[in-house]
Amino acid sequence: PVFVRDGAIIPMQPKMQSTHESPVDPLILTIFSGDSGSCDVYEDEGNTLGYQEGRSATTHVEMKQTDHGDVTVQISPAAGSYPGMRKARAYEIRFVNCTNPESVFCNDESIVRTNQESGKGWMYDGESMTLIVRTRSIEVNKPVEVRITKRKLAGEILEIADGFRNKIARLRRVAGLINATAWPNDWSPDVLVHAEQTGNRISLHPENLKTELLGLRSDLRTLPAALDSLRVQEPVLLKVRAHLHDILTP
């Protein structure tokens, strides 16, 4: 598990072999749900002692959430400079444990949903319940404001989603165990396959988030009966039940 405080903002960068492989573009900001949070992103050349002479830059990031659940992220202009500093960059902001949005804006410019893995737009990762917002390239000496308007009943949906990632992880482990030991006599029951693919369906259709979460709850109610009908050895079934004990809905 990863432990973070409410509202924590974690600066990150795209995957690369080393920090010198390519510039940090986009700058990734992973934001955990909370009323507010802030961080300072420090940068320098990375391969000289120039920082001792003040050759560095700091970017302040702040997040605030309203009583209605809407979120605003403000990225201040970079303070300072260093040789080779980028004049502009894009931002990728990841809102962890967030519902799908009603609308997304960057500097009052609408950002629409996209299925592309790069470029401006927003997408929803149903596996981790994370809203991913990507901006266009913006000059680092200009302020950036990203505003998320959440859908009604967002709080109710998050209550239903409590423990979602843990449930999906356990369901996947169990499906793998059954398939590895029961074949060719049996296979994962349909209700288990349907349940463990919930995150994939949410990614494709985030507008169905609440419906899918309620469907998962229903699947967990009927799963025990389906497991009882499996043609597997008793030790395997005992292990399956142990994995699922804490998540099955009574």
Coordinates of C-alpha atoms in Angstrom, one line a residue, residues 6-229:
D6 CA -5.4 14.0 2.1
G7 CA -4.8 16.5 -0.7
A8 CA -1.2 15.4 -1.3
I9 CA 0.3 16.4 -4.7
I10 CA 3.1 14.2 -6.0
P11 CA 5.2 15.6 -8.9
M12 CA 6.2 12.9 -11.4
Q13 CA 7.7 12.5 -14.8
P14 CA 7.1 10.3 -17.9
K15 CA 8.9 6.9 -17.8
M16 CA 12.5 7.2 -18.9
Q17 CA 15.9 5.5 -18.3
S18 CA 17.4 8.5 -16.7
T19 CA 16.6 12.2 -16.0
H20 CA 18.9 13.2 -19.0
E21 CA 17.1 11.0 -21.5
S22 CA 14.5 13.7 -22.3
P23 CA 13.0 16.9 -20.8
V24 CA 10.2 16.5 -18.2
D25 CA 7.3 17.2 -20.6
P26 CA 4.6 16.7 -19.6
L27 CA 5.1 17.4 -15.9
I28 CA 2.8 14.9 -14.2
L29 CA 1.0 15.9 -11.0
T30 CA -0.7 13.1 -9.1
I31 CA -3.3 14.6 -6.7
F32 CA -5.0 12.6 -4.0
S33 CA -8.5 13.6 -2.9
G34 CA -8.8 16.2 -0.1
D35 CA -10.0 19.7 0.7
S36 CA -6.7 21.3 -0.2
G37 CA -3.1 20.7 -0.9
S38 CA 0.1 22.2 -2.3
C39 CA 3.7 21.4 -3.3
D40 CA 6.7 23.1 -4.8
V41 CA 8.4 21.5 -7.9
Y42 CA 12.1 22.1 -7.8
E43 CA 14.3 21.8 -11.0
D44 CA 17.8 22.5 -12.0
E45 CA 20.3 21.3 -14.6
G46 CA 20.8 18.0 -12.9
N47 CA 24.4 17.5 -13.8
T48 CA 26.3 20.6 -12.5
L49 CA 26.8 22.5 -9.3
G50 CA 25.0 25.5 -10.7
Y51 CA 22.2 25.1 -8.1
Q52 CA 24.7 26.3 -5.5
E53 CA 24.8 29.6 -7.4
G54 CA 21.1 29.9 -7.7
R55 CA 20.6 28.4 -11.1
S56 CA 17.3 26.6 -10.4
A57 CA 13.6 27.1 -10.7
T58 CA 10.6 26.3 -8.5
T59 CA 7.0 26.0 -9.5
H60 CA 4.3 26.3 -6.9
V61 CA 1.2 24.1 -7.3
E62 CA -2.0 24.4 -5.2
M63 CA -5.2 22.4 -5.1
K64 CA -8.5 23.4 -3.6
Q65 CA -11.9 21.6 -3.4
T66 CA -15.2 23.4 -2.9
D67 CA -18.0 22.2 -0.6
H68 CA -19.7 20.8 -3.8
G69 CA -16.6 18.7 -4.7
D70 CA -15.4 20.8 -7.6
V71 CA -11.7 21.0 -7.8
T72 CA -9.3 23.8 -8.9
V73 CA -5.6 23.3 -9.5
Q74 CA -3.4 26.4 -9.8
I75 CA 0.1 26.2 -11.2
S76 CA 2.1 29.4 -10.6
P77 CA 4.7 30.8 -13.1
A78 CA 8.1 29.2 -12.5
A79 CA 10.3 31.3 -10.2
G80 CA 14.0 31.3 -11.2
S81 CA 15.8 29.8 -14.2
Y82 CA 18.7 27.6 -15.2
P83 CA 20.6 26.9 -18.5
G84 CA 18.5 24.6 -20.7
M85 CA 15.3 25.3 -18.9
R86 CA 12.2 24.6 -21.0
K87 CA 10.3 27.6 -22.1
A88 CA 7.0 25.7 -22.3
R89 CA 5.6 22.3 -21.3
A90 CA 2.3 20.4 -21.0
Y91 CA 0.8 19.2 -17.8
E92 CA -0.8 15.8 -17.0
I93 CA -2.8 16.0 -13.8
R94 CA -4.0 12.7 -12.3
F95 CA -6.9 13.0 -9.8
V96 CA -6.9 9.8 -7.8
N97 CA -10.1 8.4 -6.4
C98 CA -12.2 10.8 -8.4
T99 CA -15.5 10.3 -10.3
N100 CA -15.9 11.2 -14.0
P101 CA -16.3 14.9 -14.5
E102 CA -19.2 17.1 -15.7
S103 CA -16.7 19.4 -17.3
V104 CA -13.0 20.2 -17.4
F105 CA -11.4 23.6 -18.2
C106 CA -7.8 24.8 -18.5
N107 CA -7.4 28.6 -18.3
D108 CA -11.1 28.8 -19.2
E109 CA -10.6 26.7 -22.3
S110 CA -12.7 23.5 -22.4
I111 CA -10.9 20.2 -22.4
V112 CA -12.9 17.3 -23.9
R113 CA -12.7 13.6 -23.4
T114 CA -10.3 11.6 -25.6
N115 CA -9.3 8.0 -26.1
Q116 CA -5.8 9.0 -27.1
E117 CA -2.9 8.3 -24.8
S118 CA -1.2 11.6 -25.5
G119 CA -2.2 15.2 -26.4
K120 CA -4.7 17.5 -24.9
G121 CA -7.9 15.9 -23.4
W122 CA -9.2 14.0 -20.4
M123 CA -9.7 10.3 -19.9
Y124 CA -10.8 8.1 -17.1
D125 CA -8.9 5.1 -15.8
G126 CA -11.6 2.8 -14.4
E127 CA -9.1 0.4 -12.9
S128 CA -7.8 3.0 -10.5
M129 CA -10.7 5.4 -10.5
T130 CA -8.4 8.1 -11.7
L131 CA -9.3 11.1 -13.8
I132 CA -6.4 12.1 -16.1
V133 CA -6.3 15.6 -17.5
R134 CA -3.7 16.6 -20.1
T135 CA -3.2 20.2 -21.2
R136 CA -1.6 21.7 -24.3
S137 CA 1.9 23.0 -24.0
I138 CA 1.9 26.3 -22.0
E139 CA 4.8 28.7 -21.4
V140 CA 6.3 28.1 -17.9
N141 CA 6.2 31.8 -17.1
K142 CA 2.4 31.8 -17.4
P143 CA -0.1 30.8 -14.7
V144 CA -2.2 27.7 -15.3
E145 CA -5.6 26.9 -13.8
V146 CA -7.3 23.6 -14.3
R147 CA -10.9 23.4 -13.1
I148 CA -12.9 20.2 -12.6
T149 CA -16.7 20.3 -12.2
K150 CA -17.9 17.0 -10.8
R151 CA -21.2 15.3 -11.5
K152 CA -24.0 15.4 -9.0
L153 CA -24.0 12.5 -6.4
A154 CA -20.2 12.3 -6.8
G155 CA -19.9 11.8 -3.0
E156 CA -22.5 9.0 -3.0
I157 CA -20.6 7.2 -5.9
L158 CA -17.3 7.3 -4.0
E159 CA -19.0 5.7 -1.0
I160 CA -20.2 2.9 -3.2
A161 CA -16.7 2.6 -4.6
D162 CA -15.0 2.2 -1.2
G163 CA -12.3 -0.5 -1.6
F164 CA -12.8 -0.8 -5.3
R165 CA -9.2 -1.4 -6.3
N166 CA -8.7 -4.0 -3.6
K167 CA -11.8 -5.9 -4.7
I168 CA -10.7 -5.9 -8.4
A169 CA -7.1 -7.0 -7.4
R170 CA -8.5 -9.9 -5.4
L171 CA -11.0 -11.0 -8.0
R172 CA -8.2 -11.1 -10.6
R173 CA -6.0 -13.2 -8.4
V174 CA -8.8 -15.6 -7.8
A175 CA -9.7 -15.9 -11.5
G176 CA -6.0 -16.6 -12.3
L177 CA -5.9 -19.3 -9.6
I178 CA -9.1 -21.0 -10.8
N179 CA -8.1 -20.9 -14.4
A180 CA -4.6 -22.4 -13.6
T181 CA -5.9 -25.3 -11.5
A182 CA -9.4 -26.1 -12.9
W183 CA -8.7 -26.3 -16.6
P184 CA -9.8 -28.4 -18.6
N185 CA -12.5 -29.5 -16.2
D186 CA -13.8 -26.0 -15.4
W187 CA -13.1 -22.3 -15.8
S188 CA -13.8 -19.0 -13.9
P189 CA -17.6 -18.6 -13.6
D190 CA -19.2 -15.9 -15.7
V191 CA -20.1 -13.8 -12.7
L192 CA -16.4 -13.7 -11.7
V193 CA -15.3 -12.8 -15.2
H194 CA -17.9 -10.0 -15.3
A195 CA -16.9 -8.7 -11.9
E196 CA -13.2 -8.6 -12.5
Q197 CA -13.6 -6.7 -15.8
T198 CA -15.6 -3.9 -14.1
G199 CA -12.7 -1.5 -14.3
N200 CA -12.2 -2.1 -18.0
R201 CA -15.8 -1.3 -18.7
I202 CA -15.7 1.9 -16.6
S203 CA -12.6 3.1 -18.6
L204 CA -14.6 2.6 -21.9
H205 CA -17.8 4.2 -20.5
P206 CA -17.1 6.4 -17.5
E207 CA -20.6 7.8 -17.7
N208 CA -21.8 4.4 -16.5
L209 CA -19.6 4.6 -13.3
K210 CA -22.4 4.3 -10.8
T211 CA -24.2 1.6 -12.7
E212 CA -21.1 -0.5 -12.9
L213 CA -20.3 -0.1 -9.2
L214 CA -23.8 -1.2 -8.3
G215 CA -23.4 -4.1 -10.7
L216 CA -20.1 -5.1 -9.0
R217 CA -21.9 -5.1 -5.6
S218 CA -24.6 -7.4 -7.1
D219 CA -21.9 -9.7 -8.6
L220 CA -20.3 -10.1 -5.2
R221 CA -23.6 -11.2 -3.7
T222 CA -24.1 -14.0 -6.3
L223 CA -20.4 -15.1 -6.5
P224 CA -20.3 -17.5 -3.5
A225 CA -23.0 -19.7 -5.1
A226 CA -21.1 -19.8 -8.4
L227 CA -17.9 -20.8 -6.6
D228 CA -19.7 -23.6 -4.8
S229 CA -20.4 -25.2 -8.2

